[in-house]
């Protein structure tokens, strides 16, 4: 795991953009969706990270946290992004207590499609649903007001 100390929301956005660009440039063959699993406490910056990450793929829609909807889907404009991804799914597992609840949103269809990018907030709530090839980003509150400790893990970085 790579560990970083982030000192501001601006630095958190910069990290999300850096990871997003790495995913954007990746040309590795995929059989399933590319998953970014975010974990951390309330107010730590998961949604801020998700918005900055999505901007790399030219997702222009307002991206509120999908807590009450569980998942939101956004088109990725292929003509601008020049990547094989066609949709970004922003998923929030905070209110989910079992894998069975995700079948209503078509979870298997989402994660099995290699044209999908899937950002999951509260991924630590159901870690067995997350593929082994996922990019994990663990965000913790730091000692100072805007400070965050961020640990990232990915099998292909």
Coordinates of C-alpha atoms in Angstrom, one line a residue:
X1 CA 0.0 0.0 0.0
X2 CA 1.1 3.5 -0.8
X3 CA 0.6 6.0 2.0
X4 CA 0.2 9.7 1.7
X5 CA -0.5 12.6 4.0
X6 CA -2.9 15.1 2.3
X7 CA -3.2 18.6 3.7
X8 CA -6.2 20.1 1.9
X9 CA -9.3 19.4 -0.2
X10 CA -7.3 20.7 -3.2
X11 CA -4.6 18.1 -2.6
X12 CA -7.3 15.4 -2.3
X13 CA -8.7 16.4 -5.7
X14 CA -5.1 16.4 -7.2
X15 CA -4.7 12.8 -5.9
X16 CA -8.0 11.7 -7.4
X17 CA -7.0 13.3 -10.7
X18 CA -3.7 11.5 -10.6
X19 CA -5.3 8.1 -10.0
X20 CA -8.0 8.9 -12.7
X21 CA -5.3 9.7 -15.2
X22 CA -3.5 6.4 -14.4
X23 CA -6.8 4.5 -15.1
X24 CA -7.4 6.7 -18.2
X25 CA -4.0 5.8 -19.6
X26 CA -4.2 2.1 -18.7
X27 CA -4.6 -0.1 -21.7
X28 CA -4.5 -3.4 -19.9
X29 CA -7.1 -6.0 -21.1
X30 CA -10.1 -6.2 -18.9
X31 CA -12.8 -8.8 -18.6
X32 CA -14.8 -6.9 -16.0
X33 CA -15.5 -3.3 -14.9
X34 CA -12.7 -1.2 -13.4
X35 CA -13.5 -0.7 -9.8
X36 CA -12.3 2.1 -7.5
X37 CA -13.2 1.2 -3.9
X38 CA -13.3 4.1 -1.4
X39 CA -13.3 3.6 2.3
X40 CA -13.3 6.1 5.1
X41 CA -15.5 7.7 7.8
X42 CA -18.2 10.3 7.3
X43 CA -16.9 13.6 6.0
X44 CA -13.5 12.4 5.1
X45 CA -13.7 13.3 1.4
X46 CA -14.9 10.2 -0.5
X47 CA -17.4 12.1 -2.6
X48 CA -14.9 14.9 -3.2
X49 CA -12.5 12.2 -4.5
X50 CA -15.2 10.7 -6.6
X51 CA -16.1 14.0 -8.3
X52 CA -12.5 14.9 -9.1
X53 CA -11.9 11.3 -10.4
X54 CA -15.0 11.6 -12.7
X55 CA -13.8 14.9 -14.1
X56 CA -10.8 13.1 -15.7
X57 CA -13.4 11.2 -17.8
X58 CA -15.3 14.4 -18.7
X59 CA -18.3 13.5 -16.6
X60 CA -19.9 16.9 -16.4
X61 CA -23.0 16.1 -14.4
X62 CA -23.4 17.2 -10.8
X63 CA -22.4 14.3 -8.7
X64 CA -24.1 14.3 -5.3
X65 CA -23.4 11.3 -3.0
X66 CA -25.8 8.5 -4.0
X67 CA -26.5 7.5 -0.4
X68 CA -30.3 7.3 -0.8
X69 CA -30.4 6.0 -4.4
X70 CA -27.5 3.5 -3.8
X71 CA -26.2 4.0 -7.4
X72 CA -26.1 6.7 -10.0
X73 CA -24.9 6.2 -13.6
X74 CA -23.2 8.8 -15.8
X75 CA -22.3 8.6 -19.5
X76 CA -18.6 9.0 -20.3
X77 CA -18.4 10.9 -23.6
X78 CA -16.1 8.6 -25.7
X79 CA -15.4 11.3 -28.3
X80 CA -13.8 13.4 -25.5
X81 CA -12.3 10.9 -23.1
X82 CA -10.8 8.5 -25.8
X83 CA -11.1 5.6 -23.5
X84 CA -12.9 2.2 -23.7
X85 CA -15.2 3.2 -20.9
X86 CA -18.8 4.2 -21.7
X87 CA -20.4 4.6 -18.2
X88 CA -19.3 5.6 -14.7
X89 CA -21.3 4.2 -11.8
X90 CA -21.1 6.0 -8.5
X91 CA -22.2 3.6 -5.8
X92 CA -22.7 4.1 -2.1
X93 CA -22.9 1.1 0.2
X94 CA -23.5 3.0 3.4
X95 CA -27.2 1.9 3.7
X96 CA -26.6 -1.6 2.3
X97 CA -26.4 -4.5 4.7
X98 CA -26.2 -7.4 2.4
X99 CA -25.2 -8.3 -1.1
X100 CA -28.7 -9.4 -1.9
X101 CA -29.9 -5.8 -1.7
X102 CA -27.6 -4.9 -4.7
X103 CA -29.4 -7.3 -7.0
X104 CA -32.2 -4.7 -7.4
X105 CA -29.8 -2.3 -9.1
X106 CA -28.3 -5.0 -11.4
X107 CA -25.0 -5.2 -9.6
X108 CA -23.7 -8.2 -11.6
X109 CA -24.5 -6.5 -14.9
X110 CA -22.6 -3.4 -13.8
X111 CA -19.4 -5.1 -12.6
X112 CA -19.2 -7.6 -15.4
X113 CA -19.1 -5.1 -18.2
X114 CA -15.6 -4.0 -19.1
X115 CA -16.9 -0.7 -20.5
X116 CA -17.9 0.4 -16.9
X117 CA -16.0 2.4 -14.4
X118 CA -17.4 1.8 -10.9
X119 CA -16.6 4.2 -8.0
X120 CA -17.8 2.6 -4.7
X121 CA -18.1 4.7 -1.5
X122 CA -18.1 2.7 1.8
X123 CA -16.7 -0.3 -0.1
X124 CA -15.5 -1.7 3.2
X125 CA -19.1 -2.4 4.2
X126 CA -19.2 -5.4 1.7
X127 CA -15.6 -6.1 0.7
X128 CA -16.3 -9.6 -0.6
X129 CA -18.2 -7.9 -3.5
X130 CA -15.2 -6.0 -4.6
X131 CA -13.0 -7.7 -7.2
X132 CA -9.4 -8.5 -6.4
X133 CA -8.3 -6.1 -9.2
X134 CA -9.9 -3.1 -7.6
X135 CA -8.1 0.1 -6.7
X136 CA -8.6 0.6 -3.0
X137 CA -8.3 4.1 -1.6
X138 CA -8.5 4.3 2.2
X139 CA -9.0 7.8 3.6
X140 CA -8.7 8.6 7.3
X141 CA -8.9 11.9 9.2
X142 CA -5.5 13.4 10.1
X143 CA -4.5 15.3 13.2
X144 CA -5.2 18.7 11.8
X145 CA -8.5 20.0 10.5
X146 CA -8.1 19.4 6.7
X147 CA -5.4 16.7 7.0
X148 CA -6.1 13.3 5.6
X149 CA -4.1 10.1 5.6
X150 CA -4.6 8.2 2.4
X151 CA -3.5 4.7 1.6
X152 CA -3.9 3.3 -1.9
X153 CA -3.6 -0.3 -3.2
X154 CA -3.9 -1.6 -6.7
X155 CA -2.6 -4.8 -8.3
X156 CA -1.7 -3.0 -11.5
X157 CA 0.0 0.3 -10.6

